[in-house]
Short mmCIF file of C-alpha atoms in Angstrom, two decimals:
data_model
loop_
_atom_site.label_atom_id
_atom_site.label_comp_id
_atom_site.label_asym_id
_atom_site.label_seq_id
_atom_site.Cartn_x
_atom_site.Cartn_y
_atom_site.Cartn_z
CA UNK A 1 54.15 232.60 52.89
CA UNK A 2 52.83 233.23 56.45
CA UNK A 3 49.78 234.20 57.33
CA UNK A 4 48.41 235.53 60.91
CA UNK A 5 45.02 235.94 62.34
CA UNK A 6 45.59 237.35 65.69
CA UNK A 7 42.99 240.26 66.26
CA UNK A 8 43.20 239.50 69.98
CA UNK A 9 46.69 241.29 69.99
CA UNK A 10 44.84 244.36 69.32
CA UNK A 11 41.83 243.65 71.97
CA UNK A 12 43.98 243.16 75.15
CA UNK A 13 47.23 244.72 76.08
CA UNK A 14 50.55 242.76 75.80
CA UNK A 15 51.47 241.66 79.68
CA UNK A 16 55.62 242.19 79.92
CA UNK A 17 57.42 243.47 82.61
CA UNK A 18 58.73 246.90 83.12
CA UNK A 19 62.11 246.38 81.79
CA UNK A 20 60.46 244.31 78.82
CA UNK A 21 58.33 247.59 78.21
CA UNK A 22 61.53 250.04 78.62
CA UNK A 23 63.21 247.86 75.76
CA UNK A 24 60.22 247.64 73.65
CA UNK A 25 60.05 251.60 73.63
CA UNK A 26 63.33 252.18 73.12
CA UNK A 27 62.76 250.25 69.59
CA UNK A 28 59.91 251.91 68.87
CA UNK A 29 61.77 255.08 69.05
CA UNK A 30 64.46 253.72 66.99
CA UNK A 31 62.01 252.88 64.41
CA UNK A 32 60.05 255.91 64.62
CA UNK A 33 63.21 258.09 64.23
CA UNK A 34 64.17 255.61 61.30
CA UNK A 35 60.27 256.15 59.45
CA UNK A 36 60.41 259.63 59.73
CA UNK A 37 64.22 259.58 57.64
CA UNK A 38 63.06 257.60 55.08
CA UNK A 39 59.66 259.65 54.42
CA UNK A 40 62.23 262.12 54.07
CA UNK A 41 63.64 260.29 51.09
CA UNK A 42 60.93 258.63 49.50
CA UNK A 43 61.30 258.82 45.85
CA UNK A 44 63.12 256.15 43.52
CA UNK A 45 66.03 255.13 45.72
CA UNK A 46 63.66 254.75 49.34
CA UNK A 47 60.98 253.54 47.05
CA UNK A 48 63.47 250.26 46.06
CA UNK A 49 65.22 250.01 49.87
CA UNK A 50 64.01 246.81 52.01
CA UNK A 51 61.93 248.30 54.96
CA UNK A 52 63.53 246.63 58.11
CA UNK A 53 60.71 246.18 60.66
CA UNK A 54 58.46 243.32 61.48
CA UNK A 55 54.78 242.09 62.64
CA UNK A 56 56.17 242.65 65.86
CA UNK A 57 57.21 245.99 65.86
CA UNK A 58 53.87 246.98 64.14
CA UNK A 59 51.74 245.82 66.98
CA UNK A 60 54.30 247.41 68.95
CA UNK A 61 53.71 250.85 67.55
CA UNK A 62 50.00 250.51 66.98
CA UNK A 63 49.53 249.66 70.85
CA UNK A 64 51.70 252.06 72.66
CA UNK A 65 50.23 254.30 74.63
CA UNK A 66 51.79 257.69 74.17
CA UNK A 67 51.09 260.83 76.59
CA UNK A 68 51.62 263.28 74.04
CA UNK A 69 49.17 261.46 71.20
CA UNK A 70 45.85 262.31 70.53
CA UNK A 71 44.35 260.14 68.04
CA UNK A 72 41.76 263.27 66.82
CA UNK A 73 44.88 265.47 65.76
CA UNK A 74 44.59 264.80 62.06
CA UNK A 75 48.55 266.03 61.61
CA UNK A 76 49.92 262.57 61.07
CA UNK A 77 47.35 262.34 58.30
CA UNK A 78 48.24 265.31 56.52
CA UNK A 79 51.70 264.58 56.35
CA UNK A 80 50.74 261.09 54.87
CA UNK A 81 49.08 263.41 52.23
CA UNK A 82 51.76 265.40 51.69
CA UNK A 83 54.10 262.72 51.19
CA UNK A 84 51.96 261.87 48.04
CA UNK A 85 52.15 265.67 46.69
CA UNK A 86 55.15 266.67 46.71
CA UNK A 87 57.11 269.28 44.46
CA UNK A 88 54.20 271.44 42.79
CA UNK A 89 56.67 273.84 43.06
CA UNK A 90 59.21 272.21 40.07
CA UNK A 91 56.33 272.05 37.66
CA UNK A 92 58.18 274.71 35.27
CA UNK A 93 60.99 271.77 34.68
CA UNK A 94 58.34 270.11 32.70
CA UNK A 95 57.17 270.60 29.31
CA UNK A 96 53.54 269.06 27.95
CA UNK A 97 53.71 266.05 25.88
CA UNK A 98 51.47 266.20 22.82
CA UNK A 99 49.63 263.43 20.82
CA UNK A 100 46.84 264.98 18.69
CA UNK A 101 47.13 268.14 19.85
CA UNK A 102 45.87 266.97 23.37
CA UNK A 103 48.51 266.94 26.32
CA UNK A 104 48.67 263.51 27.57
CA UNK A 105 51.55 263.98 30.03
CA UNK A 106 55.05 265.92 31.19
CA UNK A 107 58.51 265.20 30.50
CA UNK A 108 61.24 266.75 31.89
CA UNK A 109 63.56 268.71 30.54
CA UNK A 110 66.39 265.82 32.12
CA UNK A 111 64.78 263.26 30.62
CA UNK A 112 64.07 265.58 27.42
CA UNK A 113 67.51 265.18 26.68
CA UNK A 114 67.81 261.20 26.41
CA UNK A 115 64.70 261.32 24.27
CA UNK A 116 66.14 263.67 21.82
CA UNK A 117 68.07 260.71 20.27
CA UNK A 118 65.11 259.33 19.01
CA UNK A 119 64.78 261.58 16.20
CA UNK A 120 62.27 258.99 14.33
CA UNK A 121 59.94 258.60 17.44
CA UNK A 122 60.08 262.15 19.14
CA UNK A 123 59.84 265.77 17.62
CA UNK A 124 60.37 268.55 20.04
CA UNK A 125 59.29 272.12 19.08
CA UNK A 126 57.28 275.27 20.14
CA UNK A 127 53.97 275.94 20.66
CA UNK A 128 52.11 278.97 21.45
CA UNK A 129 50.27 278.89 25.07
CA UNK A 130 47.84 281.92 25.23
CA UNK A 131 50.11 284.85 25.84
CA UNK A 132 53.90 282.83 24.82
CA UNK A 133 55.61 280.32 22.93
CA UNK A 134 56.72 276.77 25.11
CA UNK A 135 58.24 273.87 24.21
CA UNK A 136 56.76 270.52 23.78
CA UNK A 137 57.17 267.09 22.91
CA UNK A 138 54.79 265.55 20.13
CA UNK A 139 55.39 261.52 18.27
CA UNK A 140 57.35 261.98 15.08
CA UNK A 141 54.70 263.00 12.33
CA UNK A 142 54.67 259.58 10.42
CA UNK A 143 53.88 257.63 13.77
CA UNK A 144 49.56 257.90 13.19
CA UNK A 145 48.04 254.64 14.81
CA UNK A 146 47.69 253.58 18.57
CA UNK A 147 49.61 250.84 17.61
CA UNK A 148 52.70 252.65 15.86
CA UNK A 149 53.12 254.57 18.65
CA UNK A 150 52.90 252.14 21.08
CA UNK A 151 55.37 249.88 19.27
CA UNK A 152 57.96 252.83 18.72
CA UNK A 153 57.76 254.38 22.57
CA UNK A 154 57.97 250.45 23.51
CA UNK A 155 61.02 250.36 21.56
CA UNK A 156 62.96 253.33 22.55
CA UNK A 157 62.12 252.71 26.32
CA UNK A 158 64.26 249.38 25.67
CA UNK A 159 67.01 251.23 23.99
CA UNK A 160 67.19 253.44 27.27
CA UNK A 161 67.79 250.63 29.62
CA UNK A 162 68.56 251.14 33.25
CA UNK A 163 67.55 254.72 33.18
CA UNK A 164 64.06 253.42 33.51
CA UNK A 165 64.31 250.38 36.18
CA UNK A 166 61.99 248.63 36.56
CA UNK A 167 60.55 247.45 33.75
CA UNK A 168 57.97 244.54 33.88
CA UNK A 169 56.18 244.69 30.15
CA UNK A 170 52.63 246.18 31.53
CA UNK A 171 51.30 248.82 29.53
CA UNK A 172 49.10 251.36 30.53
CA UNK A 173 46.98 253.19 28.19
CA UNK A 174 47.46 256.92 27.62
CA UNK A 175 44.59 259.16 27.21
CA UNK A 176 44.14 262.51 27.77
CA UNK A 177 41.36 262.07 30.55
CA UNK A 178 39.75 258.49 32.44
CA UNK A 179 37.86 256.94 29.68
CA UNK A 180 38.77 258.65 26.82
CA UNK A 181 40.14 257.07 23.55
CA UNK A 182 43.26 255.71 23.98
CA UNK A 183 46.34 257.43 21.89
CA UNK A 184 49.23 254.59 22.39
CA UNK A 185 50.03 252.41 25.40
CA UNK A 186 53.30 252.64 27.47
CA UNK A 187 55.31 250.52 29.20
CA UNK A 188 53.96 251.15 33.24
CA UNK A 189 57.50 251.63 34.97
CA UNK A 190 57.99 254.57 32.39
CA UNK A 191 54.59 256.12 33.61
CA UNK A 192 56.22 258.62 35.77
CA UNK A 193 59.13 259.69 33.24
CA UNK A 194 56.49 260.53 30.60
CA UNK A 195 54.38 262.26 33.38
CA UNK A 196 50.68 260.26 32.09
CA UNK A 197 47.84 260.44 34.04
CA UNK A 198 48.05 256.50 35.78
CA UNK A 199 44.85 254.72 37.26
CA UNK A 200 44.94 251.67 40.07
CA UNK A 201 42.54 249.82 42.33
CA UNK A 202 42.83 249.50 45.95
CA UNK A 203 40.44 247.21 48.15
CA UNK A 204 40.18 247.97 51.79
CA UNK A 205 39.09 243.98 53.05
CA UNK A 206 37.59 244.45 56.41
CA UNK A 207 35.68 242.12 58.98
CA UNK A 208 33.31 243.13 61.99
CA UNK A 209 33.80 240.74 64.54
CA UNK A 210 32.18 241.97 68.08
CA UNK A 211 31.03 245.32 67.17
CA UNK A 212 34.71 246.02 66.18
CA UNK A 213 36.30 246.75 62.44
CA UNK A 214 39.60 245.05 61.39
CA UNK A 215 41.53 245.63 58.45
CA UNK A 216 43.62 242.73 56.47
CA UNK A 217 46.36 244.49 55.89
CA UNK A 218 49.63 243.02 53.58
CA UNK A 219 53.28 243.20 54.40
CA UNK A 220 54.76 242.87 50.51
CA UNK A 221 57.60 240.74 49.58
CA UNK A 222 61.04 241.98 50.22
CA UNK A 223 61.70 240.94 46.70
CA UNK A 224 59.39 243.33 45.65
CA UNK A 225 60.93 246.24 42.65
CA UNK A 226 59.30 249.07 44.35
CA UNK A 227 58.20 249.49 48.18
CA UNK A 228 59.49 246.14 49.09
CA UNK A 229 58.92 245.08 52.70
CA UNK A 230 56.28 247.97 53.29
CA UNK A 231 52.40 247.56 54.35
CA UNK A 232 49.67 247.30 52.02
CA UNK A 233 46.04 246.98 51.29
CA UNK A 234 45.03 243.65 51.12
CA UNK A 235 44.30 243.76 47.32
CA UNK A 236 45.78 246.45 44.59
CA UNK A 237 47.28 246.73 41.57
CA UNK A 238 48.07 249.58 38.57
CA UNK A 239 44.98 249.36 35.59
CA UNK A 240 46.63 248.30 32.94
CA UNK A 241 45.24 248.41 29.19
CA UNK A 242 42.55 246.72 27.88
CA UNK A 243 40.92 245.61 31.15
CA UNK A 244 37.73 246.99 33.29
CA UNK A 245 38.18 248.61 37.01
CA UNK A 246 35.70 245.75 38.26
CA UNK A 247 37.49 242.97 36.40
CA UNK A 248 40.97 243.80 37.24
CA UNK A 249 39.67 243.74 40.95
CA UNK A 250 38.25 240.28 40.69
CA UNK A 251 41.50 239.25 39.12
CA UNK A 252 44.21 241.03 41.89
CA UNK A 253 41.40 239.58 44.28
CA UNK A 254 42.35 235.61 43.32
CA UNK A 255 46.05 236.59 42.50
CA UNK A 256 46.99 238.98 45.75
CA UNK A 257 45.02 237.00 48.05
CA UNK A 258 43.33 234.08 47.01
CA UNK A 259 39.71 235.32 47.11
CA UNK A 260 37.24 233.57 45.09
CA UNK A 261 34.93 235.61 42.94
CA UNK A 262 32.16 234.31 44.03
CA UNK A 263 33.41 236.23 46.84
CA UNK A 264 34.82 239.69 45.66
CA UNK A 265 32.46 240.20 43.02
CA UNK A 266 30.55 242.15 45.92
CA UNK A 267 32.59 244.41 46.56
CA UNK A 268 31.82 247.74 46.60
CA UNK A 269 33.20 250.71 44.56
CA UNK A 270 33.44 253.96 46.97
CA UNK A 271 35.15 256.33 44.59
CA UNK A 272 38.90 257.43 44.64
CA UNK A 273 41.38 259.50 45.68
CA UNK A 274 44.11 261.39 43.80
CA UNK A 275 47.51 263.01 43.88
CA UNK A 276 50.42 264.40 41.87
CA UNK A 277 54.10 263.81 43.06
CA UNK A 278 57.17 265.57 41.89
CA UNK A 279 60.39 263.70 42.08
CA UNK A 280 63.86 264.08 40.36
CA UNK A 281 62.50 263.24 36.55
CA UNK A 282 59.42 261.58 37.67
CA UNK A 283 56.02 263.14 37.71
CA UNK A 284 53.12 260.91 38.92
CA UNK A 285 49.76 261.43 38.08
CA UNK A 286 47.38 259.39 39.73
CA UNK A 287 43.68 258.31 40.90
CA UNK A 288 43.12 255.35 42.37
CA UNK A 289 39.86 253.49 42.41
CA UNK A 290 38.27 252.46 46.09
CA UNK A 291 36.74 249.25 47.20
CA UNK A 292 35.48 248.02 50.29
CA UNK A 293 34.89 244.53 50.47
CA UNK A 294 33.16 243.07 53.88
CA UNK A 295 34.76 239.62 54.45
CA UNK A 296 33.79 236.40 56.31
CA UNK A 297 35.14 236.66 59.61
CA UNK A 298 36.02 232.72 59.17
CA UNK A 299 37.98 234.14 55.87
CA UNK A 300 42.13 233.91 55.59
CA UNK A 301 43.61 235.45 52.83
CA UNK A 302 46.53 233.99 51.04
CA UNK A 303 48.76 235.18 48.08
CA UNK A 304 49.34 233.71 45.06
CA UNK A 305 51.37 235.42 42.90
CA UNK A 306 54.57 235.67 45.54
CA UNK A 307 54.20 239.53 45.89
CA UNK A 308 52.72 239.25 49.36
CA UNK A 309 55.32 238.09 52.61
CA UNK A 310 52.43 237.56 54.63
CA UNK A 311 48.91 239.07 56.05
CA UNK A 312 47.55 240.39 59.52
CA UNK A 313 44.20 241.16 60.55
CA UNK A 314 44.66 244.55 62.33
CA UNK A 315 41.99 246.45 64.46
CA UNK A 316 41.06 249.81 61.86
CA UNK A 317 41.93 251.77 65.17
CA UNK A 318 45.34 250.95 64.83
CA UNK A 319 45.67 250.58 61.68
CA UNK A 320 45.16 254.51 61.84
CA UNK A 321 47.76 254.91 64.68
CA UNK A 322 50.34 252.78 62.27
CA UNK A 323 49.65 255.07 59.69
CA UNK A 324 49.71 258.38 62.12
CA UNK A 325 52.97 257.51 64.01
CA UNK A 326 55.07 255.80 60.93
CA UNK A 327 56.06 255.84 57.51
CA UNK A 328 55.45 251.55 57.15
CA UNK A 329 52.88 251.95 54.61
CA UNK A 330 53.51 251.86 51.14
CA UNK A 331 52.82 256.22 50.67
CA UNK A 332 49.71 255.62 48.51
CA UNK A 333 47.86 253.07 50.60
CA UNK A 334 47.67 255.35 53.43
CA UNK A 335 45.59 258.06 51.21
CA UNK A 336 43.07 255.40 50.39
CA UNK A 337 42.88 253.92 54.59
CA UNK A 338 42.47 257.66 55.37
CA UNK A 339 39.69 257.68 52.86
CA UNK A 340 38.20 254.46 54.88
CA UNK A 341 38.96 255.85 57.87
CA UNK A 342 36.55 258.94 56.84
CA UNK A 343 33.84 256.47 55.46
CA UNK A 344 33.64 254.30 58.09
CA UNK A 345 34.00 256.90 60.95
CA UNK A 346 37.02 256.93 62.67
CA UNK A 347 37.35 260.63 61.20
CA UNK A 348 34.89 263.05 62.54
CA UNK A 349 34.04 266.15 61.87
CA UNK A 350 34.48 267.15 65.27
CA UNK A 351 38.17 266.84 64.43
CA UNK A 352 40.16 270.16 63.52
CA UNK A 353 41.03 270.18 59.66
CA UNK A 354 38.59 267.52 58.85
CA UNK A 355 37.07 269.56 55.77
CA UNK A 356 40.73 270.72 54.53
CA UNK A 357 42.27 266.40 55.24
CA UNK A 358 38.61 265.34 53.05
CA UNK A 359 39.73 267.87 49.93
CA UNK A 360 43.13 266.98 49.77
CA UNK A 361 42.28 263.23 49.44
CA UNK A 362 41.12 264.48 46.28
CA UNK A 363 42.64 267.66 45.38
CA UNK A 364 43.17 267.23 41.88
CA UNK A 365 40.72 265.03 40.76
CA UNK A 366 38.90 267.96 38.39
CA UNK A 367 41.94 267.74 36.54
CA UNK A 368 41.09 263.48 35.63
#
């Protein structure tokens, strides 16, 4: 695994020569053009394609200095945003999923059909919503403990195989809002298909060196199941069952990037961000948990759990032009860098649609 510390790249200008310069924008065009068709396509099958682009290219992009850009036109952020929300529009294709009367998540009508086999695990029927009848999906009546149900979903989500890809035996718990008792734990690739409400932490590790932020940012390992290739936060991972926000942190901390606890255990919770995504059969429901964690400038991150290719220490300035101009982040990290940028003030609210961008960071978090 490589690891770079080269903050200087982002201080002072790269010296080439004109036709150097002509080449390097004519591949940052290609890539541009190349982001902007796969945030075009970014649900299961874009989600699982290699992203071809390198350190290079990143500084690249975050340096060049383009007549038309203005880095307080908040449009490149919104789109980020809207990348994460997609589809509100398809909701009627989904019908609630029931466990003690409580809905707990949204299946779709697709997937409906594959679950209908299970005639000892799932029971569909009606159920009368204020002014009509709808269908739903409850467990089969003789399925009463946590642990029944768990076992039984577990087991059927085997028995479907390849339609849920993916799989990596990490179960989420399933609750019908953050911190409520848990009804039955599912496997975390099936999240999406059963439409539960999912929870994660993301750590933004930063250093101040000179009166100027940088980020650590991640480039994950090509080998990756989902996003492989993209950008990422320096630390983050799903919260799986059975563990606390702060404690999973500690542990991604030592496993993502090698930092001691005597280290991470100050970082800071800032609060979250949220969205709902729409795509094919899959219905996310997220939050995601915020850290900020000031590091040692003398600090160097490295990953121990071979999910990370490699780390850069990136200015925050253009760490926000990477995530205006391209599509190299992994779509969720760039709600919760927004969210930084905001905090830390690279975000004003001097900047047109700064109120509106704030909200939808957030949008749906009454609904958690």
């Amino acid at each position: 695994m490589a690891c770079f510390r080269l903050p200087t790249l982002g201080i002072f200008p790269l010296r080439v020569s004109a036709s150097s310069r002509r080449l390097a924008r004519r591949r940052i065009r290609s890539l541009l053009k190349l982001s902007s068709c796969n945030a075009r396509r970014f649900g299961s099958v874009a989600a699982s394609t290699v992203q071809r682009f390198d350190w290079d290219d990143v500084v690249r992009i975050a340096e060049e200095v383009q007549e038309d850009d203005d880095p307080s036109d908040l449009r490149g952020y919104f789109e980020k945003v809207r990348h994460c929300n997609r589809g509100s529009e398809l909701k009627s294709e989904f019908v609630p999923f029931l466990v003690e009367d409580q809905i707990v998540g949204y299946i779709h009508n697709g997937f409906l059909g594959h679950l209908r086999q299970f005639k000892e695990v799932f029971t569909v029927g009606l159920h009368n919503n204020d002014c009509h009848d709808e269908s739903h999906v409850k467990f089969h009546s003789s399925l009463i403990t946590p642990e029944e149900r768990t076992r039984a979903v577990g087991d059927a989500i085997k028995c479907l195989g390849e339609l849920i890809p993916g799989t990596r035996n990490e179960l989420y718990p399933v609750t019908s809002s953050y911190g409520m008792p848990v009804f039955f734990s599912l496997e975390r690739a099936a999240a999406p298909y059963f439409g539960i409400k999912a929870y994660g932490v993301h750590m933004n590790g930063y250093v101040e060196m000179d009166g100027q932020k940088f980020l650590w940012i991640g480039k994950r390992s090509v080998f990756k199941p989902t996003y492989p290739g993209m950008l990422d936060h320096l630390v983050a991972g799903g919260l799986p069952y059975g563990i606390s926000c702060k404690e999973n942190l500690l542990k991604e901390c030592e496993e993502e990037a090698g930092i001691p606890r005597s280290v991470s255990n100050i970082a800071t919770s800032v609060g979250a961000v949220s969205y709902m995504d729409i795509d094919g059969c899959r219905y996310k429901r997220d939050v995601l948990f915020c850290y900020d964690l000031k590091l040692p400038v003398e600090f160097t991150p490295k990953n121990e759990d071979g999910e990370v290719d490699s780390f850069r220490l990136v200015p925050v300035s253009h760490v926000a032009n990477v995530i205006r101009r391209t599509e190299f982040f992994k779509p969720n990290c760039s709600l919760v860098i927004i969210d930084f940028l905001f905090r830390h003030g690279f975000i004003s609210p001097d900047n047109q649609g700064y109120l509106k961008l704030l909200q939808s960071l957030r949008s749906e978090i009454n609904e958690w």
